[in-house]
PDB file of C-alpha atoms and ligand atoms in Angstrom:
ATOM      1  CA  MET A   1     -16.887  -4.250  15.132  1.00 73.00           C
ATOM      2  CA  ALA A   2     -18.169  -7.846  15.582  1.00 76.00           C
ATOM      3  CA  ASN A   3     -20.951  -6.969  13.094  1.00 86.00           C
ATOM      4  CA  GLN A   4     -18.407  -5.774  10.556  1.00 91.00           C
ATOM      5  CA  ARG A   5     -16.398  -8.974  10.988  1.00 93.00           C
ATOM      6  CA  SER A   6     -19.452 -11.182  10.573  1.00 95.00           C
ATOM      7  CA  GLU A   7     -20.448  -9.228   7.422  1.00 96.00           C
ATOM      8  CA  LYS A   8     -16.974  -9.750   5.934  1.00 96.00           C
ATOM      9  CA  LEU A   9     -17.018 -13.451   6.775  1.00 98.00           C
ATOM     10  CA  GLN A  10     -20.502 -13.704   5.320  1.00 98.00           C
ATOM     11  CA  ALA A  11     -19.348 -12.129   2.028  1.00 98.00           C
ATOM     12  CA  ARG A  12     -16.420 -14.491   1.775  1.00 98.00           C
ATOM     13  CA  PHE A  13     -17.667 -17.772   3.268  1.00 98.00           C
ATOM     14  CA  GLY A  14     -21.475 -17.460   3.644  1.00 98.00           C
ATOM     15  CA  LEU A  15     -23.695 -19.847   1.665  1.00 98.00           C
ATOM     16  CA  THR A  16     -26.999 -18.303   0.730  1.00 97.00           C
ATOM     17  CA  GLY A  17     -29.890 -19.867   2.631  1.00 97.00           C
ATOM     18  CA  GLU A  18     -27.525 -22.418   4.237  1.00 98.00           C
ATOM     19  CA  LEU A  19     -24.702 -20.827   6.195  1.00 98.00           C
ATOM     20  CA  ALA A  20     -24.888 -17.481   7.956  1.00 98.00           C
ATOM     21  CA  PHE A  21     -22.339 -15.702  10.125  1.00 98.00           C
ATOM     22  CA  GLU A  22     -23.783 -13.910  13.137  1.00 96.00           C
ATOM     23  CA  SER A  23     -22.444 -11.912  16.012  1.00 93.00           C
ATOM     24  CA  GLY A  24     -23.377 -13.808  19.207  1.00 88.00           C
ATOM     25  CA  PRO A  25     -23.110 -12.918  22.948  1.00 85.00           C
ATOM     26  CA  ASP A  26     -20.001 -10.868  23.997  1.00 86.00           C
ATOM     27  CA  GLY A  27     -19.289 -10.210  20.304  1.00 87.00           C
ATOM     28  CA  LEU A  28     -18.374 -13.828  19.767  1.00 94.00           C
ATOM     29  CA  LEU A  29     -18.881 -14.955  16.197  1.00 97.00           C
ATOM     30  CA  GLU A  30     -21.127 -17.842  15.357  1.00 97.00           C
ATOM     31  CA  MET A  31     -22.153 -19.753  12.273  1.00 98.00           C
ATOM     32  CA  GLN A  32     -25.754 -20.857  11.823  1.00 98.00           C
ATOM     33  CA  VAL A  33     -26.336 -23.770   9.419  1.00 98.00           C
ATOM     34  CA  THR A  34     -29.819 -24.396   8.100  1.00 98.00           C
ATOM     35  CA  ARG A  35     -30.356 -27.418   5.809  1.00 98.00           C
ATOM     36  CA  PRO A  36     -33.380 -29.549   5.045  1.00 97.00           C
ATOM     37  CA  GLU A  37     -31.744 -32.416   6.996  1.00 98.00           C
ATOM     38  CA  ALA A  38     -30.502 -30.509  10.043  1.00 98.00           C
ATOM     39  CA  THR A  39     -29.671 -27.237  11.716  1.00 98.00           C
ATOM     40  CA  ALA A  40     -26.486 -26.398  13.679  1.00 98.00           C
ATOM     41  CA  ARG A  41     -24.760 -23.583  15.473  1.00 98.00           C
ATOM     42  CA  ILE A  42     -21.003 -23.335  15.682  1.00 98.00           C
ATOM     43  CA  ALA A  43     -18.922 -20.802  17.621  1.00 98.00           C
ATOM     44  CA  LEU A  44     -15.660 -19.606  16.067  1.00 98.00           C
ATOM     45  CA  GLN A  45     -14.197 -19.519  19.601  1.00 98.00           C
ATOM     46  CA  GLY A  46     -13.018 -23.052  20.131  1.00 98.00           C
ATOM     47  CA  ALA A  47     -14.492 -24.177  16.762  1.00 98.00           C
ATOM     48  CA  GLN A  48     -17.201 -25.416  19.116  1.00 98.00           C
ATOM     49  CA  VAL A  49     -20.342 -26.972  17.743  1.00 98.00           C
ATOM     50  CA  LEU A  50     -23.034 -25.704  20.141  1.00 98.00           C
ATOM     51  CA  ASP A  51     -26.035 -27.382  18.605  1.00 98.00           C
ATOM     52  CA  TRP A  52     -26.880 -30.013  16.017  1.00 98.00           C
ATOM     53  CA  THR A  53     -30.540 -30.913  15.468  1.00 98.00           C
ATOM     54  CA  PRO A  54     -31.468 -33.313  12.629  1.00 98.00           C
ATOM     55  CA  SER A  55     -34.946 -32.387  11.307  1.00 97.00           C
ATOM     56  CA  GLY A  56     -37.782 -34.031  13.177  1.00 96.00           C
ATOM     57  CA  GLU A  57     -35.514 -34.766  16.176  1.00 97.00           C
ATOM     58  CA  ALA A  58     -34.929 -33.274  19.601  1.00 98.00           C
ATOM     59  CA  PRO A  59     -31.438 -31.663  19.709  1.00 98.00           C
ATOM     60  CA  VAL A  60     -28.709 -34.305  19.756  1.00 98.00           C
ATOM     61  CA  ILE A  61     -26.030 -32.053  21.205  1.00 98.00           C
ATOM     62  CA  TRP A  62     -26.694 -30.593  24.641  1.00 98.00           C
ATOM     63  CA  CYS A  63     -25.686 -27.064  25.594  1.00 98.00           C
ATOM     64  CA  SER A  64     -26.334 -25.794  29.120  1.00 98.00           C
ATOM     65  CA  PRO A  65     -29.011 -23.098  29.256  1.00 97.00           C
ATOM     66  CA  GLU A  66     -26.789 -21.521  31.909  1.00 97.00           C
ATOM     67  CA  ALA A  67     -23.668 -21.603  29.722  1.00 97.00           C
ATOM     68  CA  ARG A  68     -21.544 -18.437  29.803  1.00 96.00           C
ATOM     69  CA  TYR A  69     -20.433 -16.915  26.560  1.00 96.00           C
ATOM     70  CA  ALA A  70     -17.354 -14.783  27.069  1.00 96.00           C
ATOM     71  CA  ARG A  71     -14.059 -14.271  25.360  1.00 95.00           C
ATOM     72  CA  GLY A  72     -11.460 -16.798  26.577  1.00 95.00           C
ATOM     73  CA  GLN A  73     -13.993 -18.818  28.571  1.00 95.00           C
ATOM     74  CA  ALA A  74     -14.975 -22.416  27.938  1.00 95.00           C
ATOM     75  CA  VAL A  75     -18.666 -22.937  27.142  1.00 97.00           C
ATOM     76  CA  ARG A  76     -20.488 -25.704  29.065  1.00 98.00           C
ATOM     77  CA  GLY A  77     -21.920 -27.966  26.436  1.00 98.00           C
ATOM     78  CA  GLY A  78     -21.688 -28.549  22.716  1.00 98.00           C
ATOM     79  CA  ILE A  79     -18.476 -30.160  21.430  1.00 99.00           C
ATOM     80  CA  PRO A  80     -15.458 -28.495  23.085  1.00 98.00           C
ATOM     81  CA  ILE A  81     -12.165 -29.476  21.510  1.00 98.00           C
ATOM     82  CA  CYS A  82      -9.556 -30.558  24.067  1.00 98.00           C
ATOM     83  CA  TRP A  83      -6.082 -30.144  22.576  1.00 98.00           C
ATOM     84  CA  PRO A  84      -3.034 -30.596  22.896  1.00 98.00           C
ATOM     85  CA  TRP A  85      -3.622 -32.127  26.304  1.00 98.00           C
ATOM     86  CA  PHE A  86      -6.673 -33.724  27.904  1.00 98.00           C
ATOM     87  CA  GLY A  87      -7.722 -32.864  31.470  1.00 97.00           C
ATOM     88  CA  PRO A  88      -5.215 -31.093  33.724  1.00 96.00           C
ATOM     89  CA  HIS A  89      -1.730 -30.434  32.208  1.00 96.00           C
ATOM     90  CA  ALA A  90       0.579 -33.255  33.337  1.00 93.00           C
ATOM     91  CA  ASP A  91       3.353 -30.987  34.693  1.00 94.00           C
ATOM     92  CA  ASP A  92       1.812 -27.580  35.257  1.00 95.00           C
ATOM     93  CA  PRO A  93      -1.543 -27.360  37.026  1.00 94.00           C
ATOM     94  CA  ALA A  94      -1.658 -23.597  36.361  1.00 95.00           C
ATOM     95  CA  LEU A  95      -2.222 -24.246  32.639  1.00 96.00           C
ATOM     96  CA  PRO A  96      -5.856 -24.431  31.501  1.00 96.00           C
ATOM     97  CA  ALA A  97      -7.649 -27.792  31.804  1.00 97.00           C
ATOM     98  CA  HIS A  98      -8.209 -29.510  28.450  1.00 98.00           C
ATOM     99  CA  GLY A  99      -5.610 -27.424  26.615  1.00 98.00           C
ATOM    100  CA  LEU A 100      -5.512 -24.326  24.436  1.00 97.00           C
ATOM    101  CA  ALA A 101      -7.943 -24.867  21.614  1.00 98.00           C
ATOM    102  CA  ARG A 102     -11.331 -24.511  23.234  1.00 98.00           C
ATOM    103  CA  THR A 103     -10.922 -20.872  24.326  1.00 97.00           C
ATOM    104  CA  ARG A 104      -9.249 -19.404  21.264  1.00 97.00           C
ATOM    105  CA  GLU A 105     -10.782 -18.066  18.122  1.00 97.00           C
ATOM    106  CA  TRP A 106     -10.329 -20.294  15.051  1.00 98.00           C
ATOM    107  CA  ARG A 107     -10.024 -19.120  11.495  1.00 98.00           C
ATOM    108  CA  VAL A 108     -12.435 -20.047   8.720  1.00 98.00           C
ATOM    109  CA  GLU A 109     -10.532 -21.555   5.760  1.00 98.00           C
ATOM    110  CA  ALA A 110     -13.293 -22.722   3.466  1.00 98.00           C
ATOM    111  CA  THR A 111     -16.989 -23.612   3.274  1.00 98.00           C
ATOM    112  CA  ALA A 112     -18.921 -25.682   0.760  1.00 98.00           C
ATOM    113  CA  SER A 113     -22.403 -27.062   0.223  1.00 98.00           C
ATOM    114  CA  THR A 114     -22.112 -30.784  -0.585  1.00 97.00           C
ATOM    115  CA  TYR A 115     -24.651 -33.575  -1.009  1.00 96.00           C
ATOM    116  CA  GLU A 116     -23.799 -34.995   2.440  1.00 94.00           C
ATOM    117  CA  GLY A 117     -23.995 -31.642   4.237  1.00 98.00           C
ATOM    118  CA  THR A 118     -22.480 -28.263   4.847  1.00 98.00           C
ATOM    119  CA  GLN A 119     -18.710 -28.544   4.982  1.00 98.00           C
ATOM    120  CA  ILE A 120     -16.710 -26.091   7.068  1.00 99.00           C
ATOM    121  CA  ASP A 121     -12.897 -26.038   7.343  1.00 99.00           C
ATOM    122  CA  LEU A 122     -11.382 -24.243  10.295  1.00 99.00           C
ATOM    123  CA  SER A 123      -7.849 -23.877  11.571  1.00 98.00           C
ATOM    124  CA  LEU A 124      -6.181 -22.705  14.759  1.00 98.00           C
ATOM    125  CA  VAL A 125      -3.107 -20.533  14.563  1.00 92.00           C
ATOM    126  CA  LEU A 126      -1.127 -20.709  17.773  1.00 93.00           C
ATOM    127  CA  ASP A 127      -0.566 -17.094  18.836  1.00 91.00           C
ATOM    128  CA  GLU A 128       2.329 -15.915  21.034  1.00 93.00           C
ATOM    129  CA  ASP A 129       0.413 -16.546  24.243  1.00 93.00           C
ATOM    130  CA  ALA A 130      -0.410 -20.112  23.179  1.00 95.00           C
ATOM    131  CA  GLN A 131       3.202 -20.724  22.168  1.00 95.00           C
ATOM    132  CA  ARG A 132       4.376 -19.488  25.556  1.00 95.00           C
ATOM    133  CA  GLN A 133       2.142 -22.082  27.253  1.00 95.00           C
ATOM    134  CA  TRP A 134       2.968 -24.839  24.736  1.00 96.00           C
ATOM    135  CA  PRO A 135       6.190 -24.262  22.775  1.00 95.00           C
ATOM    136  CA  HIS A 136       5.701 -26.867  20.032  1.00 96.00           C
ATOM    137  CA  PRO A 137       5.162 -25.834  16.407  1.00 96.00           C
ATOM    138  CA  ALA A 138       2.071 -27.644  15.146  1.00 97.00           C
ATOM    139  CA  THR A 139      -0.781 -27.148  12.677  1.00 97.00           C
ATOM    140  CA  LEU A 140      -4.347 -27.846  13.763  1.00 98.00           C
ATOM    141  CA  SER A 141      -7.396 -28.008  11.585  1.00 98.00           C
ATOM    142  CA  LEU A 142     -10.975 -29.186  11.846  1.00 99.00           C
ATOM    143  CA  ARG A 143     -13.330 -30.251   9.083  1.00 98.00           C
ATOM    144  CA  LEU A 144     -17.018 -30.254   9.969  1.00 99.00           C
ATOM    145  CA  GLN A 145     -19.672 -31.855   7.871  1.00 98.00           C
ATOM    146  CA  ILE A 146     -23.215 -31.021   8.929  1.00 98.00           C
ATOM    147  CA  GLY A 147     -26.196 -32.908   7.550  1.00 98.00           C
ATOM    148  CA  ARG A 148     -28.198 -35.961   8.522  1.00 98.00           C
ATOM    149  CA  TRP A 149     -24.885 -37.057  10.103  1.00 98.00           C
ATOM    150  CA  LEU A 150     -22.505 -34.766  11.983  1.00 98.00           C
ATOM    151  CA  THR A 151     -18.835 -35.509  11.165  1.00 98.00           C
ATOM    152  CA  LEU A 152     -15.769 -33.966  12.792  1.00 99.00           C
ATOM    153  CA  ALA A 153     -12.176 -34.572  11.659  1.00 99.00           C
ATOM    154  CA  LEU A 154      -9.510 -32.943  13.840  1.00 99.00           C
ATOM    155  CA  THR A 155      -6.095 -33.088  12.218  1.00 98.00           C
ATOM    156  CA  THR A 156      -2.777 -32.280  13.894  1.00 98.00           C
ATOM    157  CA  ARG A 157       0.540 -31.978  12.066  1.00 98.00           C
ATOM    158  CA  ASN A 158       3.765 -32.002  14.046  1.00 98.00           C
ATOM    159  CA  ASP A 159       5.839 -29.133  12.559  1.00 97.00           C
ATOM    160  CA  ASP A 160       8.551 -29.624  15.193  1.00 96.00           C
ATOM    161  CA  THR A 161      11.903 -31.347  14.785  1.00 97.00           C
ATOM    162  CA  ARG A 162      11.142 -33.334  17.944  1.00 97.00           C
ATOM    163  CA  PRO A 163       8.421 -35.994  18.468  1.00 98.00           C
ATOM    164  CA  LEU A 164       5.124 -34.617  19.713  1.00 97.00           C
ATOM    165  CA  ARG A 165       3.101 -36.282  22.484  1.00 97.00           C
ATOM    166  CA  LEU A 166      -0.550 -35.392  22.011  1.00 98.00           C
ATOM    167  CA  GLY A 167      -3.629 -35.671  24.240  1.00 98.00           C
ATOM    168  CA  GLU A 168      -6.948 -34.646  22.680  1.00 98.00           C
ATOM    169  CA  ALA A 169     -10.702 -35.170  22.734  1.00 99.00           C
ATOM    170  CA  LEU A 170     -13.931 -34.289  20.970  1.00 99.00           C
ATOM    171  CA  HIS A 171     -15.667 -33.634  24.304  1.00 99.00           C
ATOM    172  CA  THR A 172     -19.215 -34.155  23.056  1.00 99.00           C
ATOM    173  CA  TYR A 173     -22.194 -33.406  25.339  1.00 99.00           C
ATOM    174  CA  PHE A 174     -25.107 -35.536  24.106  1.00 99.00           C
ATOM    175  CA  HIS A 175     -28.657 -34.579  24.949  1.00 98.00           C
ATOM    176  CA  VAL A 176     -30.623 -37.388  26.659  1.00 98.00           C
ATOM    177  CA  GLY A 177     -34.260 -37.707  27.884  1.00 98.00           C
ATOM    178  CA  ASP A 178     -33.260 -38.873  31.385  1.00 98.00           C
ATOM    179  CA  ILE A 179     -29.750 -39.970  32.366  1.00 98.00           C
ATOM    180  CA  GLU A 180     -31.155 -42.633  34.700  1.00 98.00           C
ATOM    181  CA  ARG A 181     -32.919 -44.346  31.792  1.00 98.00           C
ATOM    182  CA  VAL A 182     -30.233 -44.393  29.100  1.00 98.00           C
ATOM    183  CA  SER A 183     -27.666 -47.090  28.418  1.00 98.00           C
ATOM    184  CA  LEU A 184     -24.333 -46.864  26.624  1.00 98.00           C
ATOM    185  CA  LEU A 185     -23.286 -49.855  24.547  1.00 98.00           C
ATOM    186  CA  GLY A 186     -19.928 -50.669  23.040  1.00 98.00           C
ATOM    187  CA  LEU A 187     -17.640 -50.567  26.056  1.00 98.00           C
ATOM    188  CA  GLU A 188     -18.471 -54.041  27.479  1.00 98.00           C
ATOM    189  CA  GLY A 189     -15.406 -56.058  28.559  1.00 98.00           C
ATOM    190  CA  LEU A 190     -13.050 -53.130  28.209  1.00 98.00           C
ATOM    191  CA  PRO A 191     -10.561 -51.746  30.790  1.00 98.00           C
ATOM    192  CA  TYR A 192     -11.101 -48.274  32.207  1.00 98.00           C
ATOM    193  CA  ILE A 193      -9.554 -45.699  34.553  1.00 98.00           C
ATOM    194  CA  ASP A 194     -12.074 -44.493  37.094  1.00 98.00           C
ATOM    195  CA  LYS A 195     -11.336 -40.839  37.895  1.00 98.00           C
ATOM    196  CA  VAL A 196     -14.129 -40.741  40.525  1.00 98.00           C
ATOM    197  CA  ALA A 197     -12.311 -43.530  42.408  1.00 98.00           C
ATOM    198  CA  GLY A 198      -8.951 -41.697  42.251  1.00 97.00           C
ATOM    199  CA  GLY A 199      -7.683 -43.396  39.094  1.00 97.00           C
ATOM    200  CA  GLU A 200      -8.509 -46.986  40.114  1.00 98.00           C
ATOM    201  CA  ARG A 201      -8.633 -49.484  37.236  1.00 98.00           C
ATOM    202  CA  GLY A 202     -11.709 -51.459  36.377  1.00 98.00           C
ATOM    203  CA  LEU A 203     -13.126 -53.751  33.753  1.00 98.00           C
ATOM    204  CA  GLN A 204     -16.548 -52.998  32.257  1.00 98.00           C
ATOM    205  CA  GLY A 205     -19.160 -55.733  32.604  1.00 97.00           C
ATOM    206  CA  ALA A 206     -22.490 -55.197  30.858  1.00 97.00           C
ATOM    207  CA  ALA A 207     -23.675 -52.067  29.009  1.00 98.00           C
ATOM    208  CA  LEU A 208     -23.249 -48.893  31.098  1.00 98.00           C
ATOM    209  CA  SER A 209     -26.186 -47.342  32.983  1.00 98.00           C
ATOM    210  CA  PHE A 210     -25.947 -44.314  35.251  1.00 98.00           C
ATOM    211  CA  THR A 211     -26.884 -43.881  38.916  1.00 98.00           C
ATOM    212  CA  GLY A 212     -24.184 -41.459  40.115  1.00 98.00           C
ATOM    213  CA  GLU A 213     -21.180 -39.338  39.145  1.00 98.00           C
ATOM    214  CA  THR A 214     -19.244 -40.994  36.336  1.00 98.00           C
ATOM    215  CA  ASP A 215     -15.784 -39.984  35.027  1.00 98.00           C
ATOM    216  CA  ARG A 216     -13.993 -42.789  33.219  1.00 98.00           C
ATOM    217  CA  ILE A 217     -11.418 -43.226  30.490  1.00 98.00           C
ATOM    218  CA  TYR A 218     -12.084 -46.418  28.616  1.00 98.00           C
ATOM    219  CA  LEU A 219      -9.331 -47.842  26.463  1.00 98.00           C
ATOM    220  CA  SER A 220     -11.538 -48.356  23.445  1.00 97.00           C
ATOM    221  CA  GLU A 221     -11.153 -47.866  19.708  1.00 97.00           C
ATOM    222  CA  GLY A 222     -14.678 -48.801  18.751  1.00 97.00           C
ATOM    223  CA  GLU A 223     -18.150 -47.465  18.171  1.00 98.00           C
ATOM    224  CA  CYS A 224     -20.698 -46.753  20.907  1.00 98.00           C
ATOM    225  CA  GLN A 225     -24.473 -46.520  20.866  1.00 98.00           C
ATOM    226  CA  LEU A 226     -26.454 -44.379  23.301  1.00 98.00           C
ATOM    227  CA  LEU A 227     -29.916 -45.917  23.779  1.00 98.00           C
ATOM    228  CA  ASP A 228     -32.485 -43.424  24.946  1.00 98.00           C
ATOM    229  CA  PRO A 229     -35.981 -44.916  25.503  1.00 98.00           C
ATOM    230  CA  MET A 230     -37.453 -41.549  26.575  1.00 98.00           C
ATOM    231  CA  LEU A 231     -36.500 -39.841  23.304  1.00 98.00           C
ATOM    232  CA  ALA A 232     -37.153 -43.154  21.481  1.00 98.00           C
ATOM    233  CA  ARG A 233     -33.832 -43.029  19.695  1.00 98.00           C
ATOM    234  CA  ASN A 234     -30.376 -44.472  19.489  1.00 98.00           C
ATOM    235  CA  ILE A 235     -27.377 -42.134  18.995  1.00 98.00           C
ATOM    236  CA  ILE A 236     -24.662 -43.764  16.959  1.00 98.00           C
ATOM    237  CA  ILE A 237     -21.167 -42.682  17.884  1.00 98.00           C
ATOM    238  CA  GLU A 238     -18.501 -43.803  15.365  1.00 98.00           C
ATOM    239  CA  LYS A 239     -14.863 -42.906  15.564  1.00 98.00           C
ATOM    240  CA  ARG A 240     -11.417 -43.488  14.078  1.00 98.00           C
ATOM    241  CA  GLY A 241      -7.915 -42.492  15.197  1.00 98.00           C
ATOM    242  CA  SER A 242      -9.013 -42.624  18.819  1.00 98.00           C
ATOM    243  CA  GLY A 243      -7.748 -45.049  21.444  1.00 98.00           C
ATOM    244  CA  ALA A 244      -9.912 -43.863  24.330  1.00 98.00           C
ATOM    245  CA  THR A 245     -13.578 -43.112  25.051  1.00 99.00           C
ATOM    246  CA  VAL A 246     -14.234 -40.798  27.977  1.00 99.00           C
ATOM    247  CA  VAL A 247     -17.638 -41.048  29.694  1.00 99.00           C
ATOM    248  CA  TRP A 248     -18.567 -38.189  31.988  1.00 99.00           C
ATOM    249  CA  ASN A 249     -21.595 -37.087  33.966  1.00 98.00           C
ATOM    250  CA  PRO A 250     -21.084 -34.784  36.957  1.00 98.00           C
ATOM    251  CA  TRP A 251     -24.304 -35.769  38.761  1.00 98.00           C
ATOM    252  CA  LEU A 252     -26.102 -33.590  41.289  1.00 97.00           C
ATOM    253  CA  GLU A 253     -23.423 -32.294  43.673  1.00 97.00           C
ATOM    254  CA  LYS A 254     -20.953 -31.309  40.907  1.00 97.00           C
ATOM    255  CA  SER A 255     -23.702 -29.764  38.768  1.00 97.00           C
ATOM    256  CA  HIS A 256     -24.703 -27.706  41.799  1.00 96.00           C
ATOM    257  CA  ALA A 257     -21.119 -26.568  42.283  1.00 97.00           C
ATOM    258  CA  MET A 258     -20.737 -25.482  38.616  1.00 97.00           C
ATOM    259  CA  GLY A 259     -21.973 -21.944  37.928  1.00 96.00           C
ATOM    260  CA  ASP A 260     -22.759 -22.707  34.333  1.00 98.00           C
ATOM    261  CA  MET A 261     -25.074 -25.638  34.805  1.00 97.00           C
ATOM    262  CA  ALA A 262     -28.500 -25.921  36.530  1.00 97.00           C
ATOM    263  CA  ASP A 263     -28.615 -28.194  39.570  1.00 96.00           C
ATOM    264  CA  ASP A 264     -30.614 -30.802  37.625  1.00 96.00           C
ATOM    265  CA  GLY A 265     -28.764 -30.109  34.296  1.00 97.00           C
ATOM    266  CA  TYR A 266     -26.902 -33.395  34.650  1.00 98.00           C
ATOM    267  CA  ARG A 267     -30.177 -35.304  34.083  1.00 98.00           C
ATOM    268  CA  GLU A 268     -30.365 -34.320  30.428  1.00 98.00           C
ATOM    269  CA  MET A 269     -26.753 -34.816  29.280  1.00 98.00           C
ATOM    270  CA  LEU A 270     -24.010 -37.378  28.920  1.00 99.00           C
ATOM    271  CA  CYS A 271     -20.517 -36.759  27.590  1.00 99.00           C
ATOM    272  CA  VAL A 272     -19.154 -39.528  25.379  1.00 99.00           C
ATOM    273  CA  GLU A 273     -15.788 -38.274  24.174  1.00 99.00           C
ATOM    274  CA  SER A 274     -13.723 -39.668  21.348  1.00 99.00           C
ATOM    275  CA  ALA A 275     -10.241 -39.155  22.750  1.00 99.00           C
ATOM    276  CA  ASN A 276      -6.595 -39.935  22.867  1.00 98.00           C
ATOM    277  CA  ALA A 277      -5.875 -39.710  26.594  1.00 98.00           C
ATOM    278  CA  ALA A 278      -3.934 -41.437  29.382  1.00 97.00           C
ATOM    279  CA  GLU A 279      -2.014 -44.374  27.846  1.00 96.00           C
ATOM    280  CA  ALA A 280      -3.877 -43.799  24.586  1.00 98.00           C
ATOM    281  CA  GLU A 281      -2.132 -40.475  23.936  1.00 98.00           C
ATOM    282  CA  VAL A 282      -0.504 -40.389  20.488  1.00 98.00           C
ATOM    283  CA  THR A 283       3.083 -39.576  19.548  1.00 98.00           C
ATOM    284  CA  LEU A 284       3.726 -37.882  16.257  1.00 98.00           C
ATOM    285  CA  ALA A 285       7.119 -38.039  14.589  1.00 98.00           C
ATOM    286  CA  PRO A 286       8.433 -34.745  13.057  1.00 98.00           C
ATOM    287  CA  GLY A 287       6.275 -33.946  10.027  1.00 98.00           C
ATOM    288  CA  GLU A 288       3.726 -36.609  10.877  1.00 98.00           C
ATOM    289  CA  THR A 289      -0.044 -35.994  10.730  1.00 98.00           C
ATOM    290  CA  HIS A 290      -2.813 -37.541  12.829  1.00 98.00           C
ATOM    291  CA  THR A 291      -6.602 -37.318  12.444  1.00 99.00           C
ATOM    292  CA  LEU A 292      -9.136 -37.853  15.243  1.00 99.00           C
ATOM    293  CA  TRP A 293     -12.440 -38.516  13.430  1.00 99.00           C
ATOM    294  CA  ALA A 294     -15.949 -38.954  14.816  1.00 99.00           C
ATOM    295  CA  ARG A 295     -19.400 -39.256  13.230  1.00 98.00           C
ATOM    296  CA  TYR A 296     -22.793 -39.041  14.940  1.00 98.00           C
ATOM    297  CA  GLY A 297     -26.129 -40.145  13.679  1.00 98.00           C
ATOM    298  CA  VAL A 298     -29.583 -40.990  15.045  1.00 98.00           C
ATOM    299  CA  GLU A 299     -31.874 -43.936  14.426  1.00 98.00           C
ATOM    300  CA  PRO A 300     -35.296 -44.656  15.905  1.00 96.00           C
ATOM    301  CA  LEU A 301     -35.290 -47.146  18.768  1.00 92.00           C
ATOM    302  CA  SER A 302     -37.105 -50.241  17.579  1.00 77.00           C
ATOM    303  CA  GLY A 303     -39.436 -52.312  19.793  1.00 62.00           C
TER     304      GLY A 303
HETATM  305  C1  LIG B 401     -14.190 -34.554  31.353  1.00 87.25           C
HETATM  306  C2  LIG B 401     -13.206 -34.957  32.412  1.00 87.25           C
HETATM  307  O1  LIG B 401     -13.702 -34.877  30.091  1.00 87.25           O
HETATM  308  O2  LIG B 401     -14.391 -33.169  31.386  1.00 87.25           O
HETATM  309  C3  LIG B 401     -13.740 -34.524  33.763  1.00 87.25           C
HETATM  310  O3  LIG B 401     -12.988 -36.368  32.371  1.00 87.25           O
HETATM  311  C4  LIG B 401     -14.002 -32.995  33.770  1.00 87.25           C
HETATM  312  O4  LIG B 401     -12.774 -34.863  34.776  1.00 87.25           O
HETATM  313  C5  LIG B 401     -14.962 -32.694  32.628  1.00 87.25           C
HETATM  314  O5  LIG B 401     -14.540 -32.623  35.018  1.00 87.25           O
HETATM  315  C6  LIG B 401     -15.329 -31.210  32.482  1.00 87.25           C
HETATM  316  O6  LIG B 401     -14.202 -30.431  32.368  1.00 87.25           O
HETATM  317  P1  LIG B 401     -14.320 -28.847  32.316  1.00 87.25           P
HETATM  318  O7  LIG B 401     -12.880 -28.352  32.367  1.00 87.25           O
HETATM  319  O8  LIG B 401     -14.990 -28.505  31.017  1.00 87.25           O
HETATM  320  O9  LIG B 401     -15.133 -28.438  33.497  1.00 87.25           O
END
């Protein structure tokens, strides 16, 4: 069944030698991109990029070797899409954390081979179950561009007659050589909400380094750089249409408690999420469209 579906998708949207549809674990469909500049793997469930590796580089996106691949379950790693709320639902804790988009299968709309990379357009149709949990007509689409840079553009249109309050994030897990040796630049001097300290407010001093559990929402619209001396590279994290940057590492105790992450898994990842969360949520007027855009690239660390 899954094989038949992947064959049909291949016939319609496959790009010879560049984009192949495959049936992954639990019959979940995946796309494998192979280009001279990079390779990538994308799951149709959640429109989740699971891997992106520019040629000659170690993987830039981290996916837990213990991740579970099952229908309706979030995968630990890659780039989960949090939408239309970020974190726990504000009024109903029974609703899934980080919203409805990351555990549903998306539809392929179009694919193309361009000079900058492989372009993939996906959309999420809100089924009855999703509409029961979140009764707001809206259209959601994602454009991926996979090449020397990885670009994501997540577009929401409010199809309702009422304004729409939207929380969202591109919850990117970056692969690092050693969390205790990296630094994150671009958030200096900015206010943040510290979820580890129960929502206390703080003001960032110098560049961030990591010595323990970190879970913060920075009110930031700008670019970040993730300096990694062990992998001798700098990951550039650009964004637009995003008023918050979430920085998350669960550290040892929480990694241990999570069934889909090795105890020391936290050492090789850092989430830097381009988001609209907390007071940076966005409100869309009826008919209005909003795009959350992010672009990642790698440069060698000089000196
Ligand atoms: C981060 C949140 O974005 O995602 C954390 O700030 C949360 O609070 C983390 O623990 C992981 O969430 P989940 O639902 O994928 O385990």
